[in-house]
mmCIF file of C-alpha atoms in Angstrom:
data_model
loop_
_atom_site.group_PDB
_atom_site.id
_atom_site.type_symbol
_atom_site.label_atom_id
_atom_site.label_comp_id
_atom_site.label_asym_id
_atom_site.label_seq_id
_atom_site.Cartn_x
_atom_site.Cartn_y
_atom_site.Cartn_z
ATOM 1 C CA MET A 249 187.067 172.183 91.070
ATOM 2 C CA ASP A 250 189.530 170.037 92.984
ATOM 3 C CA HIS A 251 190.265 166.549 91.685
ATOM 4 C CA ASN A 252 191.792 163.499 93.280
ATOM 5 C CA GLU A 253 192.029 160.598 90.846
ATOM 6 C CA ALA A 254 192.250 157.858 93.452
ATOM 7 C CA ALA A 255 189.321 159.208 95.444
ATOM 8 C CA ASN A 256 187.391 159.747 92.240
ATOM 9 C CA ASP A 257 187.754 156.094 91.207
ATOM 10 C CA HIS A 258 186.882 154.867 94.684
ATOM 11 C CA SER A 259 183.855 157.141 95.185
ATOM 12 C CA ALA A 260 182.556 156.353 91.701
ATOM 13 C CA THR A 261 182.729 152.636 92.460
ATOM 14 C CA ILE A 262 180.907 153.085 95.770
ATOM 15 C CA GLY A 263 178.328 155.373 94.155
ATOM 16 C CA THR A 264 177.569 152.792 91.476
ATOM 17 C CA ALA A 265 177.097 150.118 94.115
ATOM 18 C CA ILE A 266 174.727 152.317 96.114
ATOM 19 C CA ARG A 267 172.438 152.675 93.141
ATOM 20 C CA ASN A 268 171.941 148.929 93.294
ATOM 21 C CA GLU A 269 169.238 148.477 95.931
ATOM 22 C CA LYS A 270 170.445 145.022 96.960
ATOM 23 C CA ASP A 271 173.841 146.443 97.941
ATOM 24 C CA MET A 272 172.544 149.722 99.386
ATOM 25 C CA SER A 273 173.160 149.002 103.053
ATOM 26 C CA SER A 274 176.632 147.506 102.762
ATOM 27 C CA ALA A 275 177.774 150.020 100.133
ATOM 28 C CA ALA A 276 176.546 152.913 102.258
ATOM 29 C CA ARG A 277 178.448 151.575 105.272
ATOM 30 C CA ILE A 278 181.619 151.172 103.236
ATOM 31 C CA LYS A 279 181.320 154.677 101.837
ATOM 32 C CA SER A 280 180.543 156.144 105.253
ATOM 33 C CA CYS A 281 183.651 154.529 106.753
ATOM 34 C CA SER A 282 185.779 155.696 103.832
ATOM 35 C CA ILE A 283 184.613 159.289 104.240
ATOM 36 C CA GLN A 284 185.207 159.295 107.976
ATOM 37 C CA ASN A 285 188.708 157.923 107.389
ATOM 38 C CA VAL A 286 189.632 160.940 105.238
ATOM 39 C CA CYS A 287 188.253 163.284 107.946
ATOM 40 C CA GLY A 288 191.049 162.383 110.347
ATOM 41 C CA GLU A 289 193.823 164.494 111.858
ATOM 42 C CA GLU A 290 195.176 165.223 108.378
ATOM 43 C CA PRO A 291 191.971 165.443 106.333
ATOM 44 C CA ASP A 292 192.080 164.760 102.607
ATOM 45 C CA ILE A 293 189.979 167.602 101.210
ATOM 46 C CA GLY A 294 190.376 166.386 97.635
ATOM 47 C CA ALA A 295 188.883 163.039 98.573
ATOM 48 C CA LEU A 296 186.054 164.737 100.474
ATOM 49 C CA VAL A 297 185.226 166.800 97.395
ATOM 50 C CA GLN A 298 185.002 163.665 95.312
ATOM 51 C CA PHE A 299 182.831 161.855 97.852
ATOM 52 C CA ALA A 300 180.509 164.872 98.097
ATOM 53 C CA THR A 301 180.164 164.940 94.320
ATOM 54 C CA SER A 302 179.636 161.196 93.880
ATOM 55 C CA PRO A 303 176.105 159.695 93.999
ATOM 56 C CA ASN A 304 174.350 160.160 97.353
ATOM 57 C CA GLY A 305 177.060 162.465 98.687
ATOM 58 C CA PHE A 306 177.898 161.986 102.352
ATOM 59 C CA ILE A 307 175.118 159.432 102.937
ATOM 60 C CA ASN A 308 173.930 160.646 106.352
ATOM 61 C CA ASP A 309 174.162 163.429 108.927
ATOM 62 C CA GLU A 310 176.659 161.582 111.102
ATOM 63 C CA VAL A 311 179.169 161.819 108.275
ATOM 64 C CA ARG A 312 178.147 165.380 107.450
ATOM 65 C CA ARG A 313 178.929 166.493 110.992
ATOM 66 C CA LYS A 314 182.558 165.586 110.335
ATOM 67 C CA ALA A 315 182.789 166.569 106.679
ATOM 68 C CA TRP A 316 180.930 169.887 106.449
ATOM 69 C CA PRO A 317 183.184 171.817 108.868
ATOM 70 C CA LEU A 318 186.230 170.656 106.901
ATOM 71 C CA LEU A 319 184.690 171.725 103.590
ATOM 72 C CA LEU A 320 183.852 175.088 105.149
ATOM 73 C CA GLY A 321 187.492 175.492 106.103
ATOM 74 C CA TYR A 322 187.471 175.156 109.851
ATOM 75 C CA GLY A 323 188.216 172.464 112.391
ATOM 76 C CA PRO A 324 188.162 171.992 116.166
ATOM 77 C CA SER A 325 190.672 174.804 116.830
ATOM 78 C CA LYS A 326 188.649 177.423 114.965
ATOM 79 C CA LYS A 327 185.454 176.223 116.586
ATOM 80 C CA THR A 328 187.065 176.635 120.015
ATOM 81 C CA ASN A 329 188.098 180.197 119.187
ATOM 82 C CA PHE A 330 184.569 180.948 118.007
ATOM 83 C CA THR A 331 182.802 179.628 121.089
ATOM 84 C CA ALA A 332 185.317 181.273 123.411
ATOM 85 C CA SER A 333 184.358 184.740 122.162
ATOM 86 C CA ALA A 334 182.178 187.117 124.174
ATOM 87 C CA ARG A 335 178.682 185.940 125.049
ATOM 88 C CA TRP A 336 176.562 186.848 122.046
ATOM 89 C CA GLN A 337 173.572 187.537 124.288
ATOM 90 C CA ASP A 338 175.486 190.513 125.737
ATOM 91 C CA LEU A 339 176.260 192.018 122.331
ATOM 92 C CA PRO A 340 174.228 194.918 120.867
ATOM 93 C CA ARG A 341 171.002 194.013 119.114
ATOM 94 C CA HIS A 342 171.287 193.623 115.320
ATOM 95 C CA LYS A 343 169.156 195.885 113.142
ATOM 96 C CA ASP A 344 167.446 192.948 111.387
ATOM 97 C CA GLU A 345 166.335 190.940 114.407
ATOM 98 C CA ASP A 346 162.658 191.827 113.984
ATOM 99 C CA GLN A 347 162.673 190.304 110.481
ATOM 100 C CA VAL A 348 164.537 187.272 111.805
ATOM 101 C CA ARG A 349 161.745 186.700 114.322
ATOM 102 C CA LEU A 350 159.074 186.888 111.607
ATOM 103 C CA ASP A 351 160.907 184.423 109.374
ATOM 104 C CA VAL A 352 161.729 181.986 112.169
ATOM 105 C CA ASP A 353 158.002 181.836 112.980
ATOM 106 C CA ARG A 354 157.511 180.499 109.420
ATOM 107 C CA SER A 355 160.323 177.942 109.569
ATOM 108 C CA PHE A 356 160.321 174.121 109.645
ATOM 109 C CA ILE A 357 157.279 173.889 107.362
ATOM 110 C CA TYR A 358 158.368 170.806 105.394
ATOM 111 C CA TYR A 359 160.858 169.108 107.707
ATOM 112 C CA PRO A 360 161.537 167.564 110.123
ATOM 113 C CA LYS A 361 158.327 165.563 109.935
ATOM 114 C CA ASN A 362 156.155 164.296 112.782
ATOM 115 C CA GLN A 363 157.312 166.922 115.271
ATOM 116 C CA SER A 364 155.129 167.850 118.219
ATOM 117 C CA GLU A 365 154.295 171.479 118.901
ATOM 118 C CA PRO A 366 156.776 171.708 121.822
ATOM 119 C CA GLU A 367 159.501 170.150 119.646
ATOM 120 C CA LEU A 368 158.889 172.662 116.846
ATOM 121 C CA ASP A 369 158.912 175.538 119.339
ATOM 122 C CA ARG A 370 162.264 174.335 120.676
ATOM 123 C CA ARG A 371 163.723 174.108 117.175
ATOM 124 C CA LYS A 372 162.508 177.613 116.365
ATOM 125 C CA ARG A 373 164.137 178.967 119.520
ATOM 126 C CA GLU A 374 167.378 177.254 118.536
ATOM 127 C CA LEU A 375 167.162 178.591 114.981
ATOM 128 C CA SER A 376 166.563 182.116 116.264
ATOM 129 C CA ALA A 377 169.525 181.788 118.617
ATOM 130 C CA VAL A 378 171.914 180.607 115.876
ATOM 131 C CA ILE A 379 170.924 183.367 113.455
ATOM 132 C CA THR A 380 170.985 186.062 116.126
ATOM 133 C CA GLN A 381 174.374 184.926 117.396
ATOM 134 C CA VAL A 382 175.916 185.120 113.927
ATOM 135 C CA LEU A 383 174.396 188.530 113.188
ATOM 136 C CA ARG A 384 175.392 190.035 116.535
ATOM 137 C CA GLN A 385 178.938 188.731 116.260
ATOM 138 C CA HIS A 386 179.179 190.044 112.684
ATOM 139 C CA PRO A 387 176.943 193.133 112.743
ATOM 140 C CA MET A 388 178.042 194.314 109.288
ATOM 141 C CA LEU A 389 176.079 191.440 107.722
ATOM 142 C CA SER A 390 172.630 192.232 106.368
ATOM 143 C CA TYR A 391 169.999 189.558 106.906
ATOM 144 C CA PHE A 392 167.964 188.521 103.864
ATOM 145 C CA GLN A 393 164.670 186.658 103.716
ATOM 146 C CA GLY A 394 165.482 183.026 103.035
ATOM 147 C CA TYR A 395 168.650 183.052 105.148
ATOM 148 C CA HIS A 396 166.676 181.148 107.783
ATOM 149 C CA ASP A 397 165.997 178.405 105.205
ATOM 150 C CA ILE A 398 169.743 177.871 104.848
ATOM 151 C CA VAL A 399 170.487 178.063 108.553
ATOM 152 C CA GLN A 400 167.782 175.573 109.523
ATOM 153 C CA VAL A 401 169.529 172.927 107.389
ATOM 154 C CA PHE A 402 172.810 173.552 109.217
ATOM 155 C CA LEU A 403 170.987 173.441 112.532
ATOM 156 C CA LEU A 404 169.401 170.079 111.759
ATOM 157 C CA VAL A 405 172.640 168.566 110.481
ATOM 158 C CA LEU A 406 175.158 169.966 112.965
ATOM 159 C CA GLY A 407 173.057 170.659 116.049
ATOM 160 C CA VAL A 408 172.611 173.899 117.956
ATOM 161 C CA ASP A 409 176.069 173.815 119.588
ATOM 162 C CA ASP A 410 177.989 173.598 116.309
ATOM 163 C CA ALA A 411 175.741 175.379 113.817
ATOM 164 C CA ALA A 412 176.745 178.980 114.604
ATOM 165 C CA ALA A 413 180.436 178.417 113.834
ATOM 166 C CA ALA A 414 179.570 176.795 110.504
ATOM 167 C CA VAL A 415 177.012 179.466 109.581
ATOM 168 C CA SER A 416 179.553 182.220 110.335
ATOM 169 C CA GLN A 417 182.031 180.602 107.952
ATOM 170 C CA LEU A 418 179.318 180.206 105.350
ATOM 171 C CA SER A 419 178.039 183.779 105.722
ATOM 172 C CA LEU A 420 181.362 185.580 105.476
ATOM 173 C CA LEU A 421 183.198 183.305 103.068
ATOM 174 C CA ARG A 422 180.595 181.665 100.787
ATOM 175 C CA ILE A 423 177.348 183.697 100.684
ATOM 176 C CA ARG A 424 178.846 187.082 101.627
ATOM 177 C CA ASP A 425 177.548 188.662 98.389
ATOM 178 C CA PHE A 426 173.985 188.040 99.589
ATOM 179 C CA MET A 427 174.581 189.775 102.924
ATOM 180 C CA LEU A 428 175.921 193.102 101.663
ATOM 181 C CA PRO A 429 173.895 196.320 102.068
ATOM 182 C CA SER A 430 172.924 196.181 98.380
ATOM 183 C CA LEU A 431 171.289 193.534 96.191
ATOM 184 C CA GLU A 432 173.579 194.346 93.242
ATOM 185 C CA PRO A 433 176.278 191.736 94.038
ATOM 186 C CA SER A 434 173.570 189.061 94.252
ATOM 187 C CA ILE A 435 172.173 190.137 90.889
ATOM 188 C CA ALA A 436 175.679 189.829 89.424
ATOM 189 C CA HIS A 437 175.488 186.071 90.052
ATOM 190 C CA LEU A 438 172.368 185.862 87.896
ATOM 191 C CA HIS A 439 173.967 187.704 84.996
ATOM 192 C CA LEU A 440 176.281 184.733 84.475
ATOM 193 C CA LEU A 441 173.309 182.601 83.413
ATOM 194 C CA PRO A 442 172.932 183.954 79.843
ATOM 195 C CA SER A 443 176.631 183.381 79.222
ATOM 196 C CA ILE A 444 176.494 179.813 80.550
ATOM 197 C CA LEU A 445 173.444 179.110 78.386
ATOM 198 C CA GLN A 446 175.155 180.653 75.352
ATOM 199 C CA ALA A 447 178.121 178.343 75.850
ATOM 200 C CA GLU A 448 175.894 175.255 75.903
ATOM 201 C CA SER A 449 172.806 176.162 73.861
ATOM 202 C CA PRO A 450 172.854 179.441 71.884
ATOM 203 C CA LYS A 451 169.342 178.707 70.611
ATOM 204 C CA LEU A 452 167.931 178.491 74.140
ATOM 205 C CA ARG A 453 169.835 181.576 75.249
ATOM 206 C CA GLN A 454 168.341 183.498 72.329
ATOM 207 C CA HIS A 455 164.862 182.210 73.167
ATOM 208 C CA LEU A 456 165.219 183.585 76.710
ATOM 209 C CA SER A 457 166.936 186.820 75.682
ATOM 210 C CA GLN A 458 163.866 188.960 76.491
ATOM 211 C CA THR A 459 163.579 187.410 79.966
ATOM 212 C CA GLN A 460 165.800 188.845 82.671
ATOM 213 C CA PRO A 461 167.438 186.142 84.859
ATOM 214 C CA PHE A 462 165.768 187.384 88.052
ATOM 215 C CA PHE A 463 163.729 184.158 88.014
ATOM 216 C CA ALA A 464 166.770 182.443 89.563
ATOM 217 C CA LEU A 465 167.132 184.829 92.508
ATOM 218 C CA ALA A 466 165.135 182.978 95.180
ATOM 219 C CA ALA A 467 166.754 179.622 94.429
ATOM 220 C CA THR A 468 170.355 180.811 94.231
ATOM 221 C CA LEU A 469 169.998 183.243 97.134
ATOM 222 C CA THR A 470 168.878 180.451 99.482
ATOM 223 C CA LEU A 471 171.079 177.719 97.975
ATOM 224 C CA TYR A 472 167.777 176.101 96.902
ATOM 225 C CA ALA A 473 166.736 175.563 100.528
ATOM 226 C CA HIS A 474 163.623 177.691 100.004
ATOM 227 C CA ASP A 475 162.395 175.496 97.137
ATOM 228 C CA ILE A 476 163.438 171.937 97.980
ATOM 229 C CA GLN A 477 160.972 170.389 100.411
ATOM 230 C CA GLU A 478 162.671 167.080 101.233
ATOM 231 C CA TYR A 479 165.292 167.284 103.972
ATOM 232 C CA SER A 480 167.372 164.428 102.547
ATOM 233 C CA ASP A 481 167.488 166.206 99.176
ATOM 234 C CA ILE A 482 168.594 169.599 100.454
ATOM 235 C CA ALA A 483 171.196 168.075 102.773
ATOM 236 C CA ARG A 484 172.571 166.055 99.868
ATOM 237 C CA LEU A 485 172.646 169.150 97.626
ATOM 238 C CA PHE A 486 174.522 171.049 100.343
ATOM 239 C CA ASP A 487 177.148 168.263 100.280
ATOM 240 C CA PHE A 488 177.777 169.171 96.660
ATOM 241 C CA PHE A 489 177.679 172.956 97.051
ATOM 242 C CA LEU A 490 180.012 173.005 100.066
ATOM 243 C CA ALA A 491 182.507 170.882 98.159
ATOM 244 C CA HIS A 492 182.866 173.419 95.357
ATOM 245 C CA GLY A 493 183.143 177.146 94.764
ATOM 246 C CA ALA A 494 180.128 179.448 95.029
ATOM 247 C CA VAL A 495 179.727 179.741 91.250
ATOM 248 C CA VAL A 496 178.651 176.086 91.011
ATOM 249 C CA SER A 497 175.220 177.047 92.365
ATOM 250 C CA VAL A 498 174.697 179.216 89.266
ATOM 251 C CA TYR A 499 175.810 176.415 86.944
ATOM 252 C CA PHE A 500 173.358 174.133 88.725
ATOM 253 C CA PHE A 501 170.480 176.487 87.875
ATOM 254 C CA ALA A 502 171.696 176.663 84.275
ATOM 255 C CA ILE A 503 171.478 172.865 84.097
ATOM 256 C CA ILE A 504 167.902 173.009 85.412
ATOM 257 C CA ILE A 505 167.061 175.474 82.622
ATOM 258 C CA LEU A 506 168.731 173.290 79.991
ATOM 259 C CA ALA A 507 166.817 170.250 81.231
ATOM 260 C CA ARG A 508 163.570 172.144 80.584
ATOM 261 C CA ARG A 509 164.416 173.372 77.093
ATOM 262 C CA GLU A 510 161.572 171.511 75.350
ATOM 263 C CA GLU A 511 159.031 172.969 77.766
ATOM 264 C CA LEU A 512 160.533 176.452 77.368
ATOM 265 C CA PHE A 513 160.555 176.345 73.570
ATOM 266 C CA GLU A 514 156.794 175.766 73.678
ATOM 267 C CA ILE A 515 156.373 179.221 75.254
ATOM 268 C CA PRO A 516 156.793 182.097 72.768
ATOM 269 C CA ALA A 517 159.946 184.145 73.258
ATOM 270 C CA ASP A 518 157.877 187.339 73.239
ATOM 271 C CA GLU A 519 156.086 186.264 76.425
ATOM 272 C CA PRO A 520 158.835 186.967 78.981
ATOM 273 C CA GLU A 521 156.333 187.149 81.848
ATOM 274 C CA MET A 522 155.216 183.578 81.185
ATOM 275 C CA LEU A 523 158.797 182.368 80.812
ATOM 276 C CA HIS A 524 159.721 184.104 84.062
ATOM 277 C CA SER A 525 156.792 182.494 85.857
ATOM 278 C CA VAL A 526 157.763 179.016 84.661
ATOM 279 C CA LEU A 527 161.478 179.417 85.370
ATOM 280 C CA SER A 528 160.955 180.855 88.847
ATOM 281 C CA LYS A 529 159.417 177.551 90.000
ATOM 282 C CA LEU A 530 161.725 174.551 90.202
ATOM 283 C CA PRO A 531 160.368 171.367 88.618
ATOM 284 C CA LYS A 532 159.350 168.596 90.997
ATOM 285 C CA PRO A 533 160.792 166.184 91.675
ATOM 286 C CA LEU A 534 164.406 167.122 90.944
ATOM 287 C CA ASP A 535 166.687 164.324 89.814
ATOM 288 C CA LEU A 536 169.529 165.603 91.958
ATOM 289 C CA GLU A 537 172.142 163.030 91.038
ATOM 290 C CA THR A 538 171.679 163.591 87.313
ATOM 291 C CA LEU A 539 171.637 167.373 87.749
ATOM 292 C CA ILE A 540 174.813 167.292 89.857
ATOM 293 C CA ALA A 541 176.652 165.106 87.336
ATOM 294 C CA GLN A 542 175.579 167.390 84.487
ATOM 295 C CA THR A 543 176.614 170.483 86.467
ATOM 296 C CA VAL A 544 180.121 169.071 86.936
ATOM 297 C CA SER A 545 180.315 168.246 83.228
ATOM 298 C CA LEU A 546 179.137 171.699 82.136
ATOM 299 C CA TYR A 547 181.490 173.431 84.574
ATOM 300 C CA GLN A 548 184.462 171.465 83.252
ATOM 301 C CA LYS A 549 183.458 172.057 79.636
ATOM 302 C CA SER A 550 182.780 175.793 80.029
ATOM 303 C CA PRO A 551 184.560 177.109 83.154
ATOM 304 C CA PRO A 552 183.842 180.696 84.227
ATOM 305 C CA GLU A 553 186.992 182.105 82.612
ATOM 306 C CA LYS A 554 185.882 180.829 79.205
ATOM 307 C CA LEU A 555 182.310 182.118 79.285
ATOM 308 C CA PRO A 556 181.293 184.425 76.392
ATOM 309 C CA TYR A 557 180.449 188.135 76.627
ATOM 310 C CA ARG A 558 183.355 188.697 79.048
ATOM 311 C CA ALA A 559 180.894 187.693 81.748
ATOM 312 C CA TRP A 560 183.536 186.531 84.217
ATOM 313 C CA ALA A 561 185.639 189.670 83.759
ATOM 314 C CA LYS A 562 182.663 191.754 84.889
ATOM 315 C CA ILE A 563 182.469 189.971 88.246
ATOM 316 C CA SER A 564 184.050 191.836 91.153
ATOM 317 C CA PRO A 565 187.396 190.382 92.309
ATOM 318 C CA PHE A 566 186.001 190.534 95.857
ATOM 319 C CA SER A 567 182.859 188.536 95.044
ATOM 320 C CA VAL A 568 182.538 185.061 96.556
ATOM 321 C CA LEU A 569 182.249 183.853 92.969
ATOM 322 C CA LYS A 570 185.965 184.587 92.660
ATOM 323 C CA THR A 571 187.234 184.351 96.229
ATOM 324 C CA THR A 572 185.988 180.736 96.489
ATOM 325 C CA ARG A 573 188.137 179.703 93.557
ATOM 326 C CA GLY A 574 191.406 177.857 94.139
ATOM 327 C CA ASP A 575 192.690 177.148 97.648
ATOM 328 C CA TYR A 576 190.033 179.200 99.436
ATOM 329 C CA ARG A 577 189.569 176.972 102.477
ATOM 330 C CA GLN A 578 192.523 178.649 104.169
ATOM 331 C CA GLN A 579 190.547 181.884 104.384
ATOM 332 C CA THR A 580 189.574 183.072 107.847
ATOM 333 C CA LEU A 581 186.611 185.053 109.139
ATOM 334 C CA SER A 582 188.922 188.069 109.208
ATOM 335 C CA ASP A 583 189.539 187.570 105.491
ATOM 336 C CA GLY A 584 185.790 187.499 104.987
ATOM 337 C CA VAL A 585 185.378 190.774 106.863
ATOM 338 C CA GLU A 586 188.126 192.344 104.757
ATOM 339 C CA TYR A 587 186.503 191.201 101.523
ATOM 340 C CA PHE A 588 183.173 192.521 102.816
ATOM 341 C CA GLU A 589 184.669 195.953 103.446
ATOM 342 C CA MET A 590 186.263 195.967 99.982
ATOM 343 C CA GLN A 591 182.928 195.144 98.409
ATOM 344 C CA VAL A 592 181.180 197.904 100.343
ATOM 345 C CA ALA A 593 183.830 200.398 99.199
ATOM 346 C CA GLU A 594 183.432 199.156 95.624
ATOM 347 C CA LEU A 595 179.658 199.621 95.795
ATOM 348 C CA ARG A 596 180.167 203.134 97.133
ATOM 349 C CA ARG A 597 182.476 204.006 94.207
ATOM 350 C CA GLN A 598 179.966 202.521 91.785
ATOM 351 C CA ARG A 599 177.214 204.773 93.117
ATOM 352 C CA MET A 600 179.517 207.779 92.812
ATOM 353 C CA ARG A 601 180.257 206.878 89.184
ATOM 354 C CA GLU A 602 176.560 206.537 88.418
ATOM 355 C CA LYS A 603 175.831 209.874 90.076
ATOM 356 C CA ALA A 604 178.658 211.509 88.130
ATOM 357 C CA MET A 605 177.414 210.044 84.849
ATOM 358 C CA ALA A 606 173.894 211.291 85.536
ATOM 359 C CA THR A 607 175.173 214.770 86.401
ATOM 360 C CA LEU A 608 177.384 214.992 83.304
ATOM 361 C CA TRP A 609 174.612 213.754 81.062
ATOM 362 C CA LYS A 610 172.132 216.217 82.583
ATOM 363 C CA HIS A 611 174.433 219.124 81.724
ATOM 364 C CA ARG A 612 175.610 217.797 78.353
ATOM 365 C CA GLY A 613 173.980 220.687 76.454
ATOM 366 C CA SER A 614 175.733 223.418 78.399
ATOM 367 C CA ALA A 615 179.180 222.789 76.912
ATOM 368 C CA GLY A 616 180.420 223.091 73.361
ATOM 369 C CA ARG A 617 182.927 221.028 71.450
ATOM 370 C CA VAL A 618 185.830 222.453 73.410
ATOM 371 C CA GLY A 619 184.118 221.443 76.631
ATOM 372 C CA LEU A 620 183.775 217.857 75.463
ATOM 373 C CA ALA A 621 187.407 216.996 76.049
ATOM 374 C CA VAL A 622 187.241 218.519 79.537
ATOM 375 C CA VAL A 623 184.031 216.678 80.396
ATOM 376 C CA VAL A 624 185.361 213.328 79.131
ATOM 377 C CA GLY A 625 188.564 213.905 81.098
ATOM 378 C CA ILE A 626 186.514 214.504 84.237
ATOM 379 C CA ALA A 627 184.501 211.370 83.476
ATOM 380 C CA ALA A 628 187.693 209.342 83.111
ATOM 381 C CA ILE A 629 188.831 210.466 86.559
ATOM 382 C CA TRP A 630 185.429 209.780 88.097
ATOM 383 C CA PHE A 631 185.411 206.324 86.553
ATOM 384 C CA GLY A 632 188.701 205.430 88.187
ATOM 385 C CA LYS A 633 191.013 205.496 85.169
ATOM 386 C CA GLY A 634 192.841 208.739 85.708
ATOM 387 C CA GLY A 635 194.407 209.797 82.408
ATOM 388 C CA VAL A 636 193.282 206.609 80.638
ATOM 389 C CA GLU A 637 189.809 206.795 79.170
ATOM 390 C CA SER A 638 187.584 204.096 80.674
ATOM 391 C CA TYR A 639 184.833 202.132 78.977
ATOM 392 C CA ALA A 640 182.306 204.264 80.830
ATOM 393 C CA ALA A 641 183.985 207.475 79.683
ATOM 394 C CA MET A 642 184.110 206.216 76.091
ATOM 395 C CA ALA A 643 180.432 205.339 76.297
ATOM 396 C CA PHE A 644 179.737 208.826 77.597
ATOM 397 C CA ARG A 645 181.717 210.279 74.672
ATOM 398 C CA ARG A 646 179.616 208.296 72.186
ATOM 399 C CA LEU A 647 176.372 209.440 73.839
ATOM 400 C CA TRP A 648 177.608 213.041 73.819
ATOM 401 C CA GLU A 649 178.571 213.010 70.144
ATOM 402 C CA LYS A 650 175.315 211.302 69.182
ATOM 403 C CA SER A 651 173.291 213.925 71.029
ATOM 404 C CA ARG A 652 175.161 216.725 69.210
ATOM 405 C CA GLY A 653 174.669 215.234 65.770
ATOM 406 C CA HIS A 654 178.249 213.953 65.215
#
């Protein structure tokens, strides 16, 4: 996470004042002006990060319209280049547009409130247009159910004219893992949860050890937009997420789990279905400010590189979990496309390795001891290590020897 001491002190002071109801209006105005000042010609990203993390985030959508594009790594020049591209309506139809239509029909359930039928129809047309534009202009992206929940927040905050540029940045540079042709990179995010829990509460991690972390998929996949029903809450949470790397969303879910430890300990560890059912539903209401502060604290105490079980080492170098670390806001859409292609190639190699392992294991009985060295050598090549035996090849060797009574 980026830090700016001066901005941190200032935003903390403003945030404290805002919590005092008597000073709410004046404090909010002061904070709003301060944020807009750092969004000038030479924006102070470090200060924006601190404001987004401080209580109440960016306060209102007027401020967000200036701050979010900067946090996403683009400004007026990039927006101009985006809108000047070929008319998206003339581009080939994307393969997922039928699903987009079905999901858009189910959108705007909880917010905005008090909308007439014609107003809702207009918003749905705009939402469909934004999603379709992004998908047609980046046809390699795979739509996922819940993507519309994310995009509708951007549409409401930024407006129909500016949402597509922001959503393109988001899709290729921050949630790219969720838009690959396989769910495996998304699942990799979830596998960080046991390690984060182990770092903070080994007892709770052990209690949940029989429960796979798939309970967090819907929330993390949609940046919690599918579960949070108050517009002000989800917009505020997006302030926080856009200010930090993609991995912070996983830490946020870990904090939600930790906050529920007493409730979870009341459910027997040998009832993983019940634990999954409870964990898959976010508690209501969420104390966002407390959860955000605790997420920052946990992240600083146990950063990804220090997580147990070598969890971080197992994450792909092309995953957004890693490519949104450091000075990532200089990345372009072209960088996102390149990372996407690298991830697709990596997934293809992974499937080839799995197929090779299955084939070798199937024919393990047809070779004798002499053949073992040859087979393991072949496995080492398949698993990308050449003459150096890989972990997968060593695992295969152990399985082979076990099966032959060694």
